[in-house]
Short mmCIF file of C-alpha atoms and ligand atoms in Angstrom, two decimals:
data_model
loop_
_atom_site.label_atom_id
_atom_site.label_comp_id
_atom_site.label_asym_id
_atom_site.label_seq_id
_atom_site.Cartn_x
_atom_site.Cartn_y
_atom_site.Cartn_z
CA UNK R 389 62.80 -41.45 20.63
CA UNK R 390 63.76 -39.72 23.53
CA UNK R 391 61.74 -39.70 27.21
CA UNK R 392 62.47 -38.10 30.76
CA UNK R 393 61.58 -40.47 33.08
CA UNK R 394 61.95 -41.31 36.88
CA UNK R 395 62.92 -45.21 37.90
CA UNK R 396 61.33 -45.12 41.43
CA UNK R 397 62.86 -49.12 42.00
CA UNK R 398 66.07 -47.41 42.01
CA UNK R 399 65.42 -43.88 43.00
CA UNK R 400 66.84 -42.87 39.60
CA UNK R 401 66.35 -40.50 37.09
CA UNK R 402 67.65 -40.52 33.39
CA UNK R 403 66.67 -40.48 29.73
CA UNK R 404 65.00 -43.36 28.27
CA UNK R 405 66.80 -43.26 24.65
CA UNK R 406 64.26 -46.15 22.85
CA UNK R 407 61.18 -44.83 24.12
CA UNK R 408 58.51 -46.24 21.50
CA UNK R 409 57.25 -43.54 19.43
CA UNK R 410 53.27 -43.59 19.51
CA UNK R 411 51.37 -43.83 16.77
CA UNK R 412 47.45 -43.05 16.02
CA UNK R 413 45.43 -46.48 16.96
CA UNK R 414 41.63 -44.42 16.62
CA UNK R 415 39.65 -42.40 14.70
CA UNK R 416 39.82 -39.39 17.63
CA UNK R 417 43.53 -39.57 18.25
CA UNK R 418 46.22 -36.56 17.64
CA UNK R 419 49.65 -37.00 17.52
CA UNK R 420 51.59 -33.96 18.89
CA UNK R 421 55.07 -33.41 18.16
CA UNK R 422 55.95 -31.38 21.96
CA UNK R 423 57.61 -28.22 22.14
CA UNK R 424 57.59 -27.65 25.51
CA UNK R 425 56.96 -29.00 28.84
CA UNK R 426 57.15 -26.75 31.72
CA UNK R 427 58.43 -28.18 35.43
CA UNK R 428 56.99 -27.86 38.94
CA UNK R 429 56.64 -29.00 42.33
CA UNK R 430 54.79 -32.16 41.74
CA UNK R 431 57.62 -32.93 39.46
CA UNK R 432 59.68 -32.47 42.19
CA UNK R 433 58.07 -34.53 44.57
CA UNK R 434 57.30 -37.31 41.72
CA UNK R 435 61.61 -37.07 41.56
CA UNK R 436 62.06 -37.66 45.25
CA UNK R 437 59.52 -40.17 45.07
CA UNK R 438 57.25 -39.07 47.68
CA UNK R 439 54.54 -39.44 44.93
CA UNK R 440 53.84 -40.63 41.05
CA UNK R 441 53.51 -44.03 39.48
CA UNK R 442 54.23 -45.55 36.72
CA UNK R 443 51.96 -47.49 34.09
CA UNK R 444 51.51 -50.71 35.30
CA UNK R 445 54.50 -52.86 32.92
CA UNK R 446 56.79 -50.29 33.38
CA UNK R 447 59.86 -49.55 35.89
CA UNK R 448 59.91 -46.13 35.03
CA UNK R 449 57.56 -43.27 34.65
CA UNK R 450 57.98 -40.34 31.83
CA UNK R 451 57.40 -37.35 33.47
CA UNK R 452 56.05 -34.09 32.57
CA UNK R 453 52.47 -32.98 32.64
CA UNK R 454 52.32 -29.58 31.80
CA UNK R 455 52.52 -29.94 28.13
CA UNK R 456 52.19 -28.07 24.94
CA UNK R 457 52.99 -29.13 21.14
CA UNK R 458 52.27 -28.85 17.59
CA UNK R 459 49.68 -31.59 15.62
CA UNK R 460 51.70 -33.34 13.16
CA UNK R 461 48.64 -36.39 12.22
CA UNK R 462 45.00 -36.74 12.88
CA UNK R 463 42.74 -39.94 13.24
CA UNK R 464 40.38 -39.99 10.44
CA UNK R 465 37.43 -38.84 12.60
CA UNK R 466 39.35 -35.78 14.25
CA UNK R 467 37.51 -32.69 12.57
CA UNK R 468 38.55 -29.72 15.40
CA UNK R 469 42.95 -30.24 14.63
CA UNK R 470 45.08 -30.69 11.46
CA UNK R 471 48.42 -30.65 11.29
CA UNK R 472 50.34 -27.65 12.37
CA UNK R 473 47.78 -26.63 14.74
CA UNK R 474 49.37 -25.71 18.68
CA UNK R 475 47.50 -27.39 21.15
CA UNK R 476 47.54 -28.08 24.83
CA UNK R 477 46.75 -31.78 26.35
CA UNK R 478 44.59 -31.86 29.33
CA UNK R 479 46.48 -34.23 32.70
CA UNK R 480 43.42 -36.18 34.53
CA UNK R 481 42.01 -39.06 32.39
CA UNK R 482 38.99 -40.75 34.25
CA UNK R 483 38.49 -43.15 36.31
CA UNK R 484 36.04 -46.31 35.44
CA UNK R 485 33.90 -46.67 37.74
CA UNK R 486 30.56 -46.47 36.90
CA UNK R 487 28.89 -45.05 39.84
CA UNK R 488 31.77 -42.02 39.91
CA UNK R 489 29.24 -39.28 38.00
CA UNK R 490 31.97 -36.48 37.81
CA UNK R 491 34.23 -39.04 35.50
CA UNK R 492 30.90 -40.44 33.74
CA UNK R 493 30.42 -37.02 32.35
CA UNK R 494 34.29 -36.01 31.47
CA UNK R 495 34.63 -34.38 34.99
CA UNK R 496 37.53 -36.44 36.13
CA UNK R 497 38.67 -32.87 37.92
CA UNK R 498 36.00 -33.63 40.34
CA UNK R 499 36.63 -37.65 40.46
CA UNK R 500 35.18 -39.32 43.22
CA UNK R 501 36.88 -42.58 43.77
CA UNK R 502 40.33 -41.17 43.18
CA UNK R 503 41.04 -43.99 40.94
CA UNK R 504 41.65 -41.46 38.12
CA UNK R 505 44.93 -41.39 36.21
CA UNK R 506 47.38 -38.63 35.40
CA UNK R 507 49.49 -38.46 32.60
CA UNK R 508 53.11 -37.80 33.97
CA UNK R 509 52.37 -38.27 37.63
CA UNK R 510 49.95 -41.07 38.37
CA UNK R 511 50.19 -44.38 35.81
CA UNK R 512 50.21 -42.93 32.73
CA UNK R 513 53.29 -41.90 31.09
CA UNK R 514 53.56 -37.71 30.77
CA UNK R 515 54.64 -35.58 27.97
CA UNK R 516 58.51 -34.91 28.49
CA UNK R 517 59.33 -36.60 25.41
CA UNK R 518 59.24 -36.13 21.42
CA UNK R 519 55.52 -37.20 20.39
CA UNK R 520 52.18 -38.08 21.70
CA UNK R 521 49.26 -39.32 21.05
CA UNK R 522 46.06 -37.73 22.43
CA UNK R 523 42.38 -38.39 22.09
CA UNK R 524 41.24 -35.17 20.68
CA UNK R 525 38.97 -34.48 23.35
CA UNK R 526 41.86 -34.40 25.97
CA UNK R 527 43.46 -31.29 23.74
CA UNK R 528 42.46 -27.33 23.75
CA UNK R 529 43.42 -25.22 20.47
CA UNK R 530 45.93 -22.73 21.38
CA UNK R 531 46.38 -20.04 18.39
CA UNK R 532 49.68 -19.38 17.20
CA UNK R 533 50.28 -16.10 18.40
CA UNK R 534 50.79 -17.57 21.99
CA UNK R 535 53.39 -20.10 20.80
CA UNK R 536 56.15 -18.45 22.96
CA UNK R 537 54.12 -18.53 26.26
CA UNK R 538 51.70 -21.51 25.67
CA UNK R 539 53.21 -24.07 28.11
CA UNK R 540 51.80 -21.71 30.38
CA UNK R 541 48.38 -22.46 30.21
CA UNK R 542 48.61 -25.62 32.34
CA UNK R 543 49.35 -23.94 35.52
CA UNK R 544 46.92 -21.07 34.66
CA UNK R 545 44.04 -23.71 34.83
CA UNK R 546 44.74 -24.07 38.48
CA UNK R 547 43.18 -20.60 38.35
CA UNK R 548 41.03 -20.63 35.98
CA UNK R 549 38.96 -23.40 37.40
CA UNK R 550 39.24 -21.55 40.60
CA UNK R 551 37.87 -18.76 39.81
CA UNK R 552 34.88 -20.36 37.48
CA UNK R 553 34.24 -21.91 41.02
CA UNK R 554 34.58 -18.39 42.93
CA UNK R 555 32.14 -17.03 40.53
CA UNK R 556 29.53 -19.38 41.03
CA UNK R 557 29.70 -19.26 44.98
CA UNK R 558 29.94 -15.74 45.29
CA UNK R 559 26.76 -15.60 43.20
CA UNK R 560 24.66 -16.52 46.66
CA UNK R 561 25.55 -12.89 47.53
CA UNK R 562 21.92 -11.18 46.99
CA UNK R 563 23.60 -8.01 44.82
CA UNK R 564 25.60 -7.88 41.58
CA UNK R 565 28.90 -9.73 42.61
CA UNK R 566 30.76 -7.81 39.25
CA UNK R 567 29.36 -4.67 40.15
CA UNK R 568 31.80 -3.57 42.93
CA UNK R 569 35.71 -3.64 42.98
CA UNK R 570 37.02 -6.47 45.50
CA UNK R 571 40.41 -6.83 47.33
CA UNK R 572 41.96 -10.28 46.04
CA UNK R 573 44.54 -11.44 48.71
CA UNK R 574 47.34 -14.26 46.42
CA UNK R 575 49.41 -16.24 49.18
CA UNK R 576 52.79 -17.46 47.21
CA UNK R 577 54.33 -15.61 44.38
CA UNK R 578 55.76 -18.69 41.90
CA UNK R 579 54.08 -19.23 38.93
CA UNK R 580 50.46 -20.52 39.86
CA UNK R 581 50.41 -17.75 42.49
CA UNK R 582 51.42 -15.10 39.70
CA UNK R 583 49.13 -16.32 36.60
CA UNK R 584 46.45 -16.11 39.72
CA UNK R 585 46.96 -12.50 40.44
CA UNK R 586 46.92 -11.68 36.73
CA UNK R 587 43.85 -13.83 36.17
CA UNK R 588 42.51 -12.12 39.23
CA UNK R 589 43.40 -8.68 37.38
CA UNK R 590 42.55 -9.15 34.66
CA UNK R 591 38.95 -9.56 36.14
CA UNK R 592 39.18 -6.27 37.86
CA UNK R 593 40.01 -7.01 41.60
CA UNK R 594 42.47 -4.83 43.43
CA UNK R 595 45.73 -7.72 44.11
CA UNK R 596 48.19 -7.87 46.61
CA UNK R 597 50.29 -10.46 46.56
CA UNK R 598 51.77 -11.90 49.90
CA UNK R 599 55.33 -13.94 49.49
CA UNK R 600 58.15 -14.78 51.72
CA UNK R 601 60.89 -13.53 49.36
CA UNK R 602 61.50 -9.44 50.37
CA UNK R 603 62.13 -6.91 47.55
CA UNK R 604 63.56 -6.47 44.74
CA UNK R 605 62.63 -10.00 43.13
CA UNK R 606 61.26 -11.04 39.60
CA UNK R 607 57.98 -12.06 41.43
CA UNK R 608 57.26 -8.52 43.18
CA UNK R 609 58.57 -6.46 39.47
CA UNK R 610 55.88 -8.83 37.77
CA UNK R 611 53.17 -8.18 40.38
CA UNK R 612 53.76 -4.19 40.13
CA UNK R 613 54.11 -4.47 36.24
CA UNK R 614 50.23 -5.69 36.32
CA UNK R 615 48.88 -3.14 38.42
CA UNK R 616 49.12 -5.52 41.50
CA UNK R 617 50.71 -4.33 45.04
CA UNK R 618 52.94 -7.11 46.62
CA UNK R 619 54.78 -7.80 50.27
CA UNK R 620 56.92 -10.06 52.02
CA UNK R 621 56.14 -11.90 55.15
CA UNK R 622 59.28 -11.54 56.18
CA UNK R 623 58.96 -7.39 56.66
CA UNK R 624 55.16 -7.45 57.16
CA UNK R 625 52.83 -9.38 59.22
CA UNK R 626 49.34 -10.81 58.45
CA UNK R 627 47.96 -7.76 60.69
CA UNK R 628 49.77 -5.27 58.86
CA UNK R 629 48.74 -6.96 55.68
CA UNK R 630 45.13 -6.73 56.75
CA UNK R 631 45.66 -3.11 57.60
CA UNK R 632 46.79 -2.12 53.97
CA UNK R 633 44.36 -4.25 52.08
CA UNK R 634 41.34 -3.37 54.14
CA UNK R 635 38.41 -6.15 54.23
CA UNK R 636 39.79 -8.94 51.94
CA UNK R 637 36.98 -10.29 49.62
CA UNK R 638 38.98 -13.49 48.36
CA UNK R 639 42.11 -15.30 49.20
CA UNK R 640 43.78 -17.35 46.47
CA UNK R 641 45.96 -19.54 48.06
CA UNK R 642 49.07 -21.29 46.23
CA UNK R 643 51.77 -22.06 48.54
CA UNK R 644 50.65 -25.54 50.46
CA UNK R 645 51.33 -23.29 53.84
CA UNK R 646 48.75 -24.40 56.25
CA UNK R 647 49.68 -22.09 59.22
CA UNK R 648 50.15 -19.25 56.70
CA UNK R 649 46.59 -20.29 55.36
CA UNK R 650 44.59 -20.27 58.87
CA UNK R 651 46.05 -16.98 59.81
CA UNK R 652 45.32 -15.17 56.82
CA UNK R 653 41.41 -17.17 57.08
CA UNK R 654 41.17 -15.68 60.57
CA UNK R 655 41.66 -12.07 58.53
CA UNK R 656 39.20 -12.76 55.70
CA UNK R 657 36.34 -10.14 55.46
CA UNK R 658 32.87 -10.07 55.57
CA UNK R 659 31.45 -12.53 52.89
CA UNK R 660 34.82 -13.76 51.35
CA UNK R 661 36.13 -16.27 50.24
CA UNK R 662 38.89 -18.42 50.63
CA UNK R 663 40.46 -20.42 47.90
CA UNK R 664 42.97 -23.29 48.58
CA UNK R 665 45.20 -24.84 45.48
CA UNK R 666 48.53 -25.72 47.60
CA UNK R 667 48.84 -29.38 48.54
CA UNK R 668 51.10 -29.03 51.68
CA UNK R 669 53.93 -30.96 53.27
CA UNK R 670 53.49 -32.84 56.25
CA UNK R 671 54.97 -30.56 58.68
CA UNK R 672 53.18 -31.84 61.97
CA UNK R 673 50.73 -30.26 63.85
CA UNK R 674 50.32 -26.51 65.39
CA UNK R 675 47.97 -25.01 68.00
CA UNK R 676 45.34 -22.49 66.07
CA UNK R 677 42.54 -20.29 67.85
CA UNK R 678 40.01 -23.24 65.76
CA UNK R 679 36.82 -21.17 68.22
CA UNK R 680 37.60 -17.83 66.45
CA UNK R 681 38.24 -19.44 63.14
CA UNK R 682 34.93 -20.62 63.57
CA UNK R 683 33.16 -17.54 64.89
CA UNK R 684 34.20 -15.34 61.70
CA UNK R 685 33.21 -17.93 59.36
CA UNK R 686 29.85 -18.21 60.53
CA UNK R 687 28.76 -14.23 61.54
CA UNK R 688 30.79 -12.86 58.51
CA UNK R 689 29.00 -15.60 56.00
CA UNK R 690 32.41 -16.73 54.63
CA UNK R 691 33.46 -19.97 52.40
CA UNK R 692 36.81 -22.17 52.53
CA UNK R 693 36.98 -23.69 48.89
CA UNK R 694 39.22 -26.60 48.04
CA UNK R 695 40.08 -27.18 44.24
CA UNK R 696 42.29 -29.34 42.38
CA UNK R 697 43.46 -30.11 39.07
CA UNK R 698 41.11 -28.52 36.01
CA UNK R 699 38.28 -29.36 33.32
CA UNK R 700 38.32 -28.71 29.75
CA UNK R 701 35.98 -25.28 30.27
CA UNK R 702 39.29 -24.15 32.63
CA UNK R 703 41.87 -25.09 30.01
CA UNK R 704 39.77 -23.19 27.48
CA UNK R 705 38.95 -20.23 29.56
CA UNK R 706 43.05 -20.21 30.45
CA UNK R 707 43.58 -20.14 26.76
CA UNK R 708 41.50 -17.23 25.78
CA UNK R 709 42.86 -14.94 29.16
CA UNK R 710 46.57 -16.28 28.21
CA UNK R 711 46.02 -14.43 25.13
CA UNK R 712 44.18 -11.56 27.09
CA UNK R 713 47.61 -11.11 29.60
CA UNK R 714 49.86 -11.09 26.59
CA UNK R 715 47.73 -8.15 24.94
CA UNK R 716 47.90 -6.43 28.38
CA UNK R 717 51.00 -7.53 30.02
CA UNK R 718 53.26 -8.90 27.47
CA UNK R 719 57.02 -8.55 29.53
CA UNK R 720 55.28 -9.55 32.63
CA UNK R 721 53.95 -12.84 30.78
CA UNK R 722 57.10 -14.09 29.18
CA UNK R 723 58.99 -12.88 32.38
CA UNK R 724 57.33 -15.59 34.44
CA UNK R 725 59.43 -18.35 32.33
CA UNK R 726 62.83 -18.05 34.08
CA UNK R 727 64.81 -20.73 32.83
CA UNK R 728 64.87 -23.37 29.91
CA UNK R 729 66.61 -26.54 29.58
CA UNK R 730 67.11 -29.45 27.13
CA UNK R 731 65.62 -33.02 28.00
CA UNK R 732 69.11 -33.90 28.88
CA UNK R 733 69.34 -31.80 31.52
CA UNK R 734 65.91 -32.28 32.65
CA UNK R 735 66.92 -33.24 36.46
CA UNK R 736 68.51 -29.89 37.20
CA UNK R 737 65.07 -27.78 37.23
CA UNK R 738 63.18 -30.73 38.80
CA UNK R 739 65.72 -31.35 41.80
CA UNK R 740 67.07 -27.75 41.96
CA UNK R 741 64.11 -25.41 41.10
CA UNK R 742 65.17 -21.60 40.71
CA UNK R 743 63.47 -18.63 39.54
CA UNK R 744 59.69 -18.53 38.87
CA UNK R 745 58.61 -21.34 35.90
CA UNK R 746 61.19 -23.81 34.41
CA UNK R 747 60.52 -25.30 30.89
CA UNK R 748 62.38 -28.25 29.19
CA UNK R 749 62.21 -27.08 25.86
CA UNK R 750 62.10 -30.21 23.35
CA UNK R 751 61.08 -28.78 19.77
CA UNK R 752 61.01 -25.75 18.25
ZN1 ZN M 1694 52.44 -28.82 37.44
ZN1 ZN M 1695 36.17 -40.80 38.86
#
């Protein structure tokens, strides 16, 4: 069969055309015949290899992490799939050692040693090919209805896990967190950014959504098509931002812009919080006031949150809301898919990204 796959000896990328189709080898494995596989920056990076590598044997890494298929076979032992069910594989698997607790209990999202691996991007092949094979534990049911959006839930466990987080910290506030409507700050407006906002909707805060690109743009019609208000850095500064949002209660961050990031943490409000998801670029250093930085932090009780990657409550949780956004939002949903390719032409989305989410769409 058929694989996408980077040849980082060579700085290549092409189709592997005898790519060994897997087969079930344990009670708990699914094999998934994939439908789609959406594209994104780490892609992108994996393709200029700046990152990703492949399983140790191999000169070439399949790519693709961001996954969804149908079940064609179950192991003997697999009671929760049977054929024909959609389902979505999870990325991380964990690492071994023994003392790393957050792997030891199936929490590889919170791996300490960093020796996990990651199907598609870090010695394990990905999903950008015909069939699978999955332990069924690594896989979250997706119902049929969503079979048009579904390779969306990936990226919408970014925020998903984020927000399970934001929940639990903002809980140290002494009053009912739910109770009150908050202003939700998103930095970045592709498609982590955007299933943010609408997470972040859906769950009642007031969004704005802060981008470089100025109006009219797919982004800002999608952001005012969920209720959500949106501007471009370009036409109005952090101050002015501040200005229109009043005190910002959380900042969900998904652009990897660190300067962006600091200034908009220097115009957090009282008792926010401050979620980062992009990885950034190394783009050297800049001077920041780090004194006042400091100051508002500490008198207006705020938290800076770092999260990464996502656990199978996320992936679940993404599932149920994905459904949720398509009751709610349906246009705005599918709208975020922009452009869809065949596994032939896989290196056009992943060198030369456009529009909001890319899919290489394998089956039907
Ligand atoms: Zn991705
Ligand atoms: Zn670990």
């Amino acid at each position: 069969m058929r694989a996408a796959a980077v040849f980082p000896a060579t700085k290549t990328l092409g189709i592997v055309p005898d790519f060994p189709e897997p087969r079930i080898t344990s009670p708990k494995g699914v094999k998934l015949r994939i439908l789609q596989v959406g594209v994104c920056g780490t892609d992108r990076e994996i393709a200029s290899f700046v990152y990703g590598t492949p399983p140790e044997g191999y000169e070439y890494l399949v790519l693709g992490h961001e996954a969804f298929g149908e079940v064609v076979e179950v192991g003997a032992a697999v009671t929760e799939f049977r054929p024909g069910d959609l389902a979505i594989p999870m990325v991380r698997r964990p690492c071994v050692a023994p003392e790393c607790v957050a792997c030891r209990m199936d929490r590889s999202d919170f791996c300490m040693t960093a020796e996990y691996t990651e199907r598609g991007i870090m010695r394990l092949h990905g999903f950008m090919t015909e069939y699978v094979v999955e332990e069924a534990r690594y896989l979250s049911p997706v119902p049929a209805s969503l079979r048009e959006v579904g390779v969306l839930v990936e990226p919408l466990t970014i925020a998903e896990k984020a927000l399970l987080e934001a929940v639990r910290v903002q809980s140290r506030l002494p009053w009912d967190f739910a109770a009150y409507e908050h202003q939700a700050v998103v930095l970045g407006a592709g498609p982590v950014g955007l299933l943010g906002a609408m997470a972040l909707r859906h769950r009642g805060y007031a969004v704005t959504v802060y981008s470089l690109d100025r109006e009219p743009n797919r982004a800002a019609d999608i952001v005012q098509a969920i209720g959500g208000k949106y501007y471009s850095s370009q036409d109005v500064t952090v101050e002015q931002l501040v200005a229109a949002v009043g005190a910002i209660d959380l900042v969900y961050e998904a652009t990897g812009a660190a300067n962006l990031a600091f200034e908009v943490l220097r115009a957090l409000g009282p008792n926010g919080l401050f979620v980062l998801t992009g990885v950034p670029g190394r783009h050297g250093t800049t001077e920041f006031d780090t004194d006042a930085i400091l100051l508002n932090m500490v008198l207006k009780n705020q938290c800076l949150l770092g999260t990464v990657n996502a656990g199978k409550d996320a992936f679940e949780l993404a599932v149920a809301d994905l459904a949720a956004f398509d009751g709610k939002w349906p246009a705005a949903l599918r709208g975020l898919i922009t452009g869809r390719f065949a596994m032939e032409d896989f290196a056009e989305p992943v060198l030369r990204p456009a529009g909001i989410k890319n899919i290489i769409e394998i089956g039907r």
